PDB file of C-alpha atoms in Angstrom:
ATOM      1  CA  UNK A   1     -61.149 -24.212  57.553  1.00 57.00           C
ATOM      2  CA  UNK A   2     -61.021 -20.463  58.106  1.00 64.00           C
ATOM      3  CA  UNK A   3     -64.390 -18.671  58.520  1.00 69.00           C
ATOM      4  CA  UNK A   4     -65.514 -16.869  55.353  1.00 69.00           C
ATOM      5  CA  UNK A   5     -65.546 -13.530  57.212  1.00 72.00           C
ATOM      6  CA  UNK A   6     -61.788 -13.821  57.860  1.00 73.00           C
ATOM      7  CA  UNK A   7     -60.749 -14.796  54.353  1.00 76.00           C
ATOM      8  CA  UNK A   8     -58.697 -12.315  52.375  1.00 80.00           C
ATOM      9  CA  UNK A   9     -58.863 -11.180  48.758  1.00 84.00           C
ATOM     10  CA  UNK A  10     -56.953 -14.135  47.313  1.00 87.00           C
ATOM     11  CA  UNK A  11     -59.049 -17.010  48.757  1.00 87.00           C
ATOM     12  CA  UNK A  12     -62.235 -15.064  48.026  1.00 89.00           C
ATOM     13  CA  UNK A  13     -61.065 -14.622  44.427  1.00 92.00           C
ATOM     14  CA  UNK A  14     -60.606 -18.380  44.154  1.00 94.00           C
ATOM     15  CA  UNK A  15     -64.131 -18.952  45.456  1.00 93.00           C
ATOM     16  CA  UNK A  16     -65.592 -16.400  43.059  1.00 93.00           C
ATOM     17  CA  UNK A  17     -63.911 -17.933  40.004  1.00 95.00           C
ATOM     18  CA  UNK A  18     -64.994 -21.487  40.681  1.00 95.00           C
ATOM     19  CA  UNK A  19     -68.486 -20.461  41.806  1.00 94.00           C
ATOM     20  CA  UNK A  20     -68.914 -18.805  38.405  1.00 93.00           C
ATOM     21  CA  UNK A  21     -67.629 -21.907  36.633  1.00 94.00           C
ATOM     22  CA  UNK A  22     -70.047 -24.098  38.605  1.00 93.00           C
ATOM     23  CA  UNK A  23     -72.957 -21.910  37.489  1.00 91.00           C
ATOM     24  CA  UNK A  24     -71.953 -21.820  33.820  1.00 86.00           C
ATOM     25  CA  UNK A  25     -70.021 -25.061  33.386  1.00 73.00           C
ATOM     26  CA  UNK A  26     -72.968 -26.936  31.852  1.00 80.00           C
ATOM     27  CA  UNK A  27     -73.015 -24.718  28.754  1.00 85.00           C
ATOM     28  CA  UNK A  28     -69.398 -23.498  28.569  1.00 90.00           C
ATOM     29  CA  UNK A  29     -66.018 -25.208  28.889  1.00 92.00           C
ATOM     30  CA  UNK A  30     -63.394 -23.712  31.172  1.00 95.00           C
ATOM     31  CA  UNK A  31     -59.651 -24.088  31.638  1.00 96.00           C
ATOM     32  CA  UNK A  32     -57.977 -22.465  34.651  1.00 97.00           C
ATOM     33  CA  UNK A  33     -54.205 -22.148  34.943  1.00 97.00           C
ATOM     34  CA  UNK A  34     -52.177 -20.697  37.812  1.00 97.00           C
ATOM     35  CA  UNK A  35     -48.588 -19.541  38.215  1.00 97.00           C
ATOM     36  CA  UNK A  36     -46.763 -17.978  41.155  1.00 97.00           C
ATOM     37  CA  UNK A  37     -43.487 -16.072  41.056  1.00 96.00           C
ATOM     38  CA  UNK A  38     -41.611 -13.344  42.883  1.00 93.00           C
ATOM     39  CA  UNK A  39     -39.294 -10.492  41.961  1.00 91.00           C
ATOM     40  CA  UNK A  40     -36.439 -10.221  44.429  1.00 87.00           C
ATOM     41  CA  UNK A  41     -33.723  -7.607  43.797  1.00 84.00           C
ATOM     42  CA  UNK A  42     -34.857  -7.540  40.147  1.00 86.00           C
ATOM     43  CA  UNK A  43     -34.496 -11.310  39.818  1.00 91.00           C
ATOM     44  CA  UNK A  44     -37.599 -13.229  38.739  1.00 94.00           C
ATOM     45  CA  UNK A  45     -38.002 -16.508  40.628  1.00 95.00           C
ATOM     46  CA  UNK A  46     -40.539 -19.264  40.000  1.00 96.00           C
ATOM     47  CA  UNK A  47     -42.044 -20.121  43.399  1.00 96.00           C
ATOM     48  CA  UNK A  48     -43.520 -23.372  42.043  1.00 96.00           C
ATOM     49  CA  UNK A  49     -40.241 -24.638  40.625  1.00 94.00           C
ATOM     50  CA  UNK A  50     -38.074 -27.373  42.113  1.00 92.00           C
ATOM     51  CA  UNK A  51     -35.296 -24.747  42.043  1.00 92.00           C
ATOM     52  CA  UNK A  52     -37.033 -21.541  43.203  1.00 90.00           C
ATOM     53  CA  UNK A  53     -33.753 -19.649  43.648  1.00 90.00           C
ATOM     54  CA  UNK A  54     -32.986 -19.817  39.898  1.00 92.00           C
ATOM     55  CA  UNK A  55     -33.406 -16.508  38.071  1.00 93.00           C
ATOM     56  CA  UNK A  56     -35.709 -16.508  35.031  1.00 95.00           C
ATOM     57  CA  UNK A  57     -35.673 -14.193  32.027  1.00 94.00           C
ATOM     58  CA  UNK A  58     -38.368 -11.848  30.783  1.00 93.00           C
ATOM     59  CA  UNK A  59     -39.326 -12.181  27.140  1.00 93.00           C
ATOM     60  CA  UNK A  60     -41.693 -10.257  24.904  1.00 90.00           C
ATOM     61  CA  UNK A  61     -43.725 -11.281  21.869  1.00 88.00           C
ATOM     62  CA  UNK A  62     -46.361  -9.643  19.700  1.00 84.00           C
ATOM     63  CA  UNK A  63     -48.983 -12.207  20.752  1.00 80.00           C
ATOM     64  CA  UNK A  64     -48.242 -12.672  24.455  1.00 78.00           C
ATOM     65  CA  UNK A  65     -46.681  -9.351  25.391  1.00 84.00           C
ATOM     66  CA  UNK A  66     -44.194  -9.539  28.283  1.00 88.00           C
ATOM     67  CA  UNK A  67     -43.922 -12.972  29.881  1.00 90.00           C
ATOM     68  CA  UNK A  68     -41.604 -14.999  32.095  1.00 94.00           C
ATOM     69  CA  UNK A  69     -39.742 -17.689  30.163  1.00 94.00           C
ATOM     70  CA  UNK A  70     -39.957 -21.254  31.563  1.00 94.00           C
ATOM     71  CA  UNK A  71     -42.464 -20.259  34.253  1.00 96.00           C
ATOM     72  CA  UNK A  72     -44.376 -23.180  35.800  1.00 96.00           C
ATOM     73  CA  UNK A  73     -48.045 -23.228  34.777  1.00 95.00           C
ATOM     74  CA  UNK A  74     -50.433 -25.447  36.765  1.00 97.00           C
ATOM     75  CA  UNK A  75     -53.904 -26.479  35.584  1.00 97.00           C
ATOM     76  CA  UNK A  76     -56.350 -26.345  38.502  1.00 97.00           C
ATOM     77  CA  UNK A  77     -59.925 -27.651  38.649  1.00 96.00           C
ATOM     78  CA  UNK A  78     -61.135 -26.637  42.103  1.00 96.00           C
ATOM     79  CA  UNK A  79     -60.669 -24.190  44.971  1.00 95.00           C
ATOM     80  CA  UNK A  80     -58.721 -26.781  46.952  1.00 95.00           C
ATOM     81  CA  UNK A  81     -56.314 -27.398  44.066  1.00 97.00           C
ATOM     82  CA  UNK A  82     -55.568 -23.713  43.515  1.00 97.00           C
ATOM     83  CA  UNK A  83     -55.167 -23.229  47.277  1.00 95.00           C
ATOM     84  CA  UNK A  84     -52.590 -26.033  47.260  1.00 95.00           C
ATOM     85  CA  UNK A  85     -50.682 -24.189  44.520  1.00 96.00           C
ATOM     86  CA  UNK A  86     -50.749 -20.991  46.582  1.00 95.00           C
ATOM     87  CA  UNK A  87     -49.475 -22.703  49.745  1.00 93.00           C
ATOM     88  CA  UNK A  88     -46.784 -24.564  47.809  1.00 94.00           C
ATOM     89  CA  UNK A  89     -45.397 -21.334  46.396  1.00 94.00           C
ATOM     90  CA  UNK A  90     -45.821 -19.353  49.609  1.00 90.00           C
ATOM     91  CA  UNK A  91     -43.283 -21.576  51.345  1.00 90.00           C
ATOM     92  CA  UNK A  92     -40.634 -20.312  48.917  1.00 90.00           C
ATOM     93  CA  UNK A  93     -41.295 -16.573  49.402  1.00 85.00           C
ATOM     94  CA  UNK A  94     -38.369 -14.352  50.396  1.00 74.00           C
ATOM     95  CA  UNK A  95     -39.201 -12.867  53.799  1.00 62.00           C
ATOM     96  CA  UNK A  96     -37.291 -11.226  56.626  1.00 53.00           C
ATOM     97  CA  UNK A  97     -37.999  -9.985  60.120  1.00 45.00           C
ATOM     98  CA  UNK A  98     -38.242  -6.273  60.951  1.00 45.00           C
ATOM     99  CA  UNK A  99     -39.092  -4.458  64.171  1.00 40.00           C
ATOM    100  CA  UNK A 100     -42.678  -3.983  62.932  1.00 38.00           C
ATOM    101  CA  UNK A 101     -43.284  -7.271  61.126  1.00 40.00           C
ATOM    102  CA  UNK A 102     -41.833 -10.698  61.924  1.00 39.00           C
ATOM    103  CA  UNK A 103     -42.537 -11.953  58.411  1.00 41.00           C
ATOM    104  CA  UNK A 104     -42.171  -8.898  56.188  1.00 47.00           C
ATOM    105  CA  UNK A 105     -42.031  -9.802  52.500  1.00 58.00           C
ATOM    106  CA  UNK A 106     -38.696  -8.888  50.940  1.00 70.00           C
ATOM    107  CA  UNK A 107     -39.974  -9.386  47.387  1.00 82.00           C
ATOM    108  CA  UNK A 108     -42.902  -8.628  45.130  1.00 88.00           C
ATOM    109  CA  UNK A 109     -44.978 -11.711  44.423  1.00 91.00           C
ATOM    110  CA  UNK A 110     -47.457 -12.237  41.599  1.00 94.00           C
ATOM    111  CA  UNK A 111     -50.050 -15.006  41.701  1.00 95.00           C
ATOM    112  CA  UNK A 112     -51.432 -15.111  38.185  1.00 95.00           C
ATOM    113  CA  UNK A 113     -54.659 -16.870  37.167  1.00 96.00           C
ATOM    114  CA  UNK A 114     -55.622 -17.342  33.520  1.00 94.00           C
ATOM    115  CA  UNK A 115     -59.187 -18.414  32.781  1.00 95.00           C
ATOM    116  CA  UNK A 116     -60.097 -19.619  29.282  1.00 94.00           C
ATOM    117  CA  UNK A 117     -63.771 -19.989  28.388  1.00 93.00           C
ATOM    118  CA  UNK A 118     -64.955 -21.829  25.302  1.00 92.00           C
ATOM    119  CA  UNK A 119     -68.590 -21.191  24.362  1.00 89.00           C
ATOM    120  CA  UNK A 120     -70.607 -22.284  21.335  1.00 84.00           C
ATOM    121  CA  UNK A 121     -73.512 -20.673  19.492  1.00 81.00           C
ATOM    122  CA  UNK A 122     -74.424 -23.987  17.865  1.00 79.00           C
ATOM    123  CA  UNK A 123     -72.284 -23.433  14.801  1.00 84.00           C
ATOM    124  CA  UNK A 124     -69.009 -21.909  15.934  1.00 86.00           C
ATOM    125  CA  UNK A 125     -66.932 -21.980  19.077  1.00 87.00           C
ATOM    126  CA  UNK A 126     -65.708 -18.758  20.675  1.00 89.00           C
ATOM    127  CA  UNK A 127     -62.821 -18.556  23.124  1.00 91.00           C
ATOM    128  CA  UNK A 128     -62.465 -15.784  25.667  1.00 89.00           C
ATOM    129  CA  UNK A 129     -59.424 -15.387  27.911  1.00 90.00           C
ATOM    130  CA  UNK A 130     -59.226 -13.457  31.173  1.00 90.00           C
ATOM    131  CA  UNK A 131     -56.225 -12.891  33.410  1.00 91.00           C
ATOM    132  CA  UNK A 132     -56.149 -11.987  37.094  1.00 92.00           C
ATOM    133  CA  UNK A 133     -52.858 -10.834  38.647  1.00 92.00           C
ATOM    134  CA  UNK A 134     -52.862 -10.859  42.449  1.00 91.00           C
ATOM    135  CA  UNK A 135     -49.808  -8.843  43.486  1.00 89.00           C
ATOM    136  CA  UNK A 136     -48.280  -8.660  46.948  1.00 87.00           C
ATOM    137  CA  UNK A 137     -45.796  -5.784  47.021  1.00 82.00           C
ATOM    138  CA  UNK A 138     -42.600  -6.022  49.034  1.00 77.00           C
ATOM    139  CA  UNK A 139     -42.876  -4.782  52.608  1.00 64.00           C
ATOM    140  CA  UNK A 140     -42.676  -0.992  52.484  1.00 56.00           C
ATOM    141  CA  UNK A 141     -41.988  -0.267  56.126  1.00 46.00           C
ATOM    142  CA  UNK A 142     -39.623   2.620  56.724  1.00 48.00           C
ATOM    143  CA  UNK A 143     -36.126   1.381  57.470  1.00 46.00           C
ATOM    144  CA  UNK A 144     -35.622   3.906  60.299  1.00 47.00           C
ATOM    145  CA  UNK A 145     -38.631   2.411  62.100  1.00 48.00           C
ATOM    146  CA  UNK A 146     -38.142  -1.254  61.260  1.00 45.00           C
ATOM    147  CA  UNK A 147     -34.416  -1.846  61.375  1.00 48.00           C
ATOM    148  CA  UNK A 148     -34.662  -3.560  57.974  1.00 48.00           C
ATOM    149  CA  UNK A 149     -31.323  -4.149  56.290  1.00 51.00           C
ATOM    150  CA  UNK A 150     -30.077  -5.308  52.924  1.00 51.00           C
ATOM    151  CA  UNK A 151     -31.035  -4.334  49.398  1.00 52.00           C
ATOM    152  CA  UNK A 152     -34.573  -3.160  48.745  1.00 50.00           C
ATOM    153  CA  UNK A 153     -36.246  -3.333  45.366  1.00 47.00           C
ATOM    154  CA  UNK A 154     -36.715  -0.026  43.559  1.00 50.00           C
ATOM    155  CA  UNK A 155     -39.890   0.540  41.579  1.00 50.00           C
ATOM    156  CA  UNK A 156     -38.869   2.883  38.798  1.00 51.00           C
ATOM    157  CA  UNK A 157     -38.309   1.053  35.472  1.00 58.00           C
ATOM    158  CA  UNK A 158     -38.600  -2.257  37.294  1.00 79.00           C
ATOM    159  CA  UNK A 159     -39.423  -5.705  36.004  1.00 88.00           C
ATOM    160  CA  UNK A 160     -42.651  -5.539  37.997  1.00 88.00           C
ATOM    161  CA  UNK A 161     -43.786  -2.596  35.863  1.00 85.00           C
ATOM    162  CA  UNK A 162     -42.935  -4.453  32.655  1.00 87.00           C
ATOM    163  CA  UNK A 163     -44.720  -7.641  33.701  1.00 89.00           C
ATOM    164  CA  UNK A 164     -47.865  -5.778  34.752  1.00 86.00           C
ATOM    165  CA  UNK A 165     -47.990  -3.324  31.856  1.00 82.00           C
ATOM    166  CA  UNK A 166     -51.021  -5.083  30.338  1.00 79.00           C
ATOM    167  CA  UNK A 167     -52.796  -4.776  33.714  1.00 79.00           C
ATOM    168  CA  UNK A 168     -52.196  -1.057  34.225  1.00 75.00           C
ATOM    169  CA  UNK A 169     -54.177   0.290  31.301  1.00 70.00           C
ATOM    170  CA  UNK A 170     -56.464  -0.542  28.413  1.00 68.00           C
ATOM    171  CA  UNK A 171     -59.157  -3.124  29.004  1.00 72.00           C
ATOM    172  CA  UNK A 172     -58.259  -3.793  32.634  1.00 75.00           C
ATOM    173  CA  UNK A 173     -59.257  -2.947  36.185  1.00 75.00           C
ATOM    174  CA  UNK A 174     -56.591  -2.221  38.796  1.00 74.00           C
ATOM    175  CA  UNK A 175     -57.199  -2.084  42.545  1.00 74.00           C
ATOM    176  CA  UNK A 176     -54.936  -1.666  45.561  1.00 70.00           C
ATOM    177  CA  UNK A 177     -55.440  -2.652  49.180  1.00 68.00           C
ATOM    178  CA  UNK A 178     -53.089  -1.548  51.952  1.00 64.00           C
ATOM    179  CA  UNK A 179     -52.782  -3.431  55.238  1.00 63.00           C
ATOM    180  CA  UNK A 180     -50.716  -1.656  57.845  1.00 57.00           C
ATOM    181  CA  UNK A 181     -49.668  -1.484  61.457  1.00 56.00           C
ATOM    182  CA  UNK A 182     -51.439   1.193  63.510  1.00 53.00           C
ATOM    183  CA  UNK A 183     -48.073   2.917  64.037  1.00 55.00           C
ATOM    184  CA  UNK A 184     -47.922   3.609  60.300  1.00 50.00           C
ATOM    185  CA  UNK A 185     -50.703   6.179  60.525  1.00 48.00           C
ATOM    186  CA  UNK A 186     -48.430   8.668  62.285  1.00 48.00           C
ATOM    187  CA  UNK A 187     -46.610   9.152  58.960  1.00 48.00           C
ATOM    188  CA  UNK A 188     -48.439  11.732  56.855  1.00 45.00           C
ATOM    189  CA  UNK A 189     -46.887  10.403  53.644  1.00 52.00           C
ATOM    190  CA  UNK A 190     -47.322   6.750  54.564  1.00 47.00           C
ATOM    191  CA  UNK A 191     -49.751   5.791  51.796  1.00 47.00           C
ATOM    192  CA  UNK A 192     -47.878   7.737  49.144  1.00 50.00           C
ATOM    193  CA  UNK A 193     -44.642   6.023  50.150  1.00 52.00           C
ATOM    194  CA  UNK A 194     -46.242   2.632  49.514  1.00 49.00           C
ATOM    195  CA  UNK A 195     -47.122   3.398  45.914  1.00 49.00           C
ATOM    196  CA  UNK A 196     -44.742   2.230  43.187  1.00 49.00           C
ATOM    197  CA  UNK A 197     -43.835   4.993  40.765  1.00 46.00           C
ATOM    198  CA  UNK A 198     -45.817   3.204  38.051  1.00 44.00           C
ATOM    199  CA  UNK A 199     -48.967   3.437  40.187  1.00 46.00           C
ATOM    200  CA  UNK A 200     -48.471   6.761  41.950  1.00 46.00           C
ATOM    201  CA  UNK A 201     -49.892   8.753  39.027  1.00 45.00           C
ATOM    202  CA  UNK A 202     -53.116   6.730  38.971  1.00 47.00           C
ATOM    203  CA  UNK A 203     -56.260   8.195  40.575  1.00 48.00           C
ATOM    204  CA  UNK A 204     -56.483   6.087  43.735  1.00 46.00           C
ATOM    205  CA  UNK A 205     -58.879   6.820  46.583  1.00 45.00           C
ATOM    206  CA  UNK A 206     -57.840   5.566  50.015  1.00 44.00           C
ATOM    207  CA  UNK A 207     -60.221   4.652  52.828  1.00 46.00           C
ATOM    208  CA  UNK A 208     -57.875   3.485  55.623  1.00 44.00           C
ATOM    209  CA  UNK A 209     -59.380   1.314  58.335  1.00 47.00           C
ATOM    210  CA  UNK A 210     -57.733  -0.191  61.401  1.00 46.00           C
ATOM    211  CA  UNK A 211     -58.444  -3.932  61.469  1.00 46.00           C
ATOM    212  CA  UNK A 212     -58.160  -5.815  64.762  1.00 45.00           C
ATOM    213  CA  UNK A 213     -57.433  -9.459  64.019  1.00 45.00           C
ATOM    214  CA  UNK A 214     -57.728 -10.464  67.676  1.00 45.00           C
ATOM    215  CA  UNK A 215     -59.785  -8.583  70.301  1.00 44.00           C
ATOM    216  CA  UNK A 216     -57.401  -9.473  73.137  1.00 43.00           C
ATOM    217  CA  UNK A 217     -54.242  -8.168  71.515  1.00 43.00           C
ATOM    218  CA  UNK A 218     -53.092  -4.568  72.142  1.00 40.00           C
TER     219      UNK A 218
END
């Protein structure tokens, strides 16, 4: 398996969740569910479905807020199981080659984890629910530099904004990490260009670092 120092945010999130459950599982009961979908040209696609190209509808209710109708929900009980779900869905992502990235994502993807915790005080049971949305935004390379073609998803009034509206305010925490090619730093507005309109007004502090994944590569 990959060394822990090379793992990204998503696998480390999996480890953190199940490490917490292992520490508290003797006194509390937990249920973990995962779903994985993408938004491609404003079409919502279930990456865990047998027919991932089928477009799904967004619905809204007073109890659940905005949700994706008929989205596959998988119960997972370990890091290996949730990793299998991630890899299964990743194979169905919409990607395309550009001059700067051989596997640039052409869609937004959302890996959503819902954790339900049932605890008891001896008389009554209390249920708490937490939700973690791990979002991979569509490749934002400049078309003049990448040679990318075809339709690109716009951010303003998008389905992504609607789906994540409960994660962009209120009792939530929102973070953003940018991974880029060294060539991107020559663009003074590079980081601003990457921000969706729904996020650009948020107070974000950037600390860009160049990461070398292999010491022998230029």
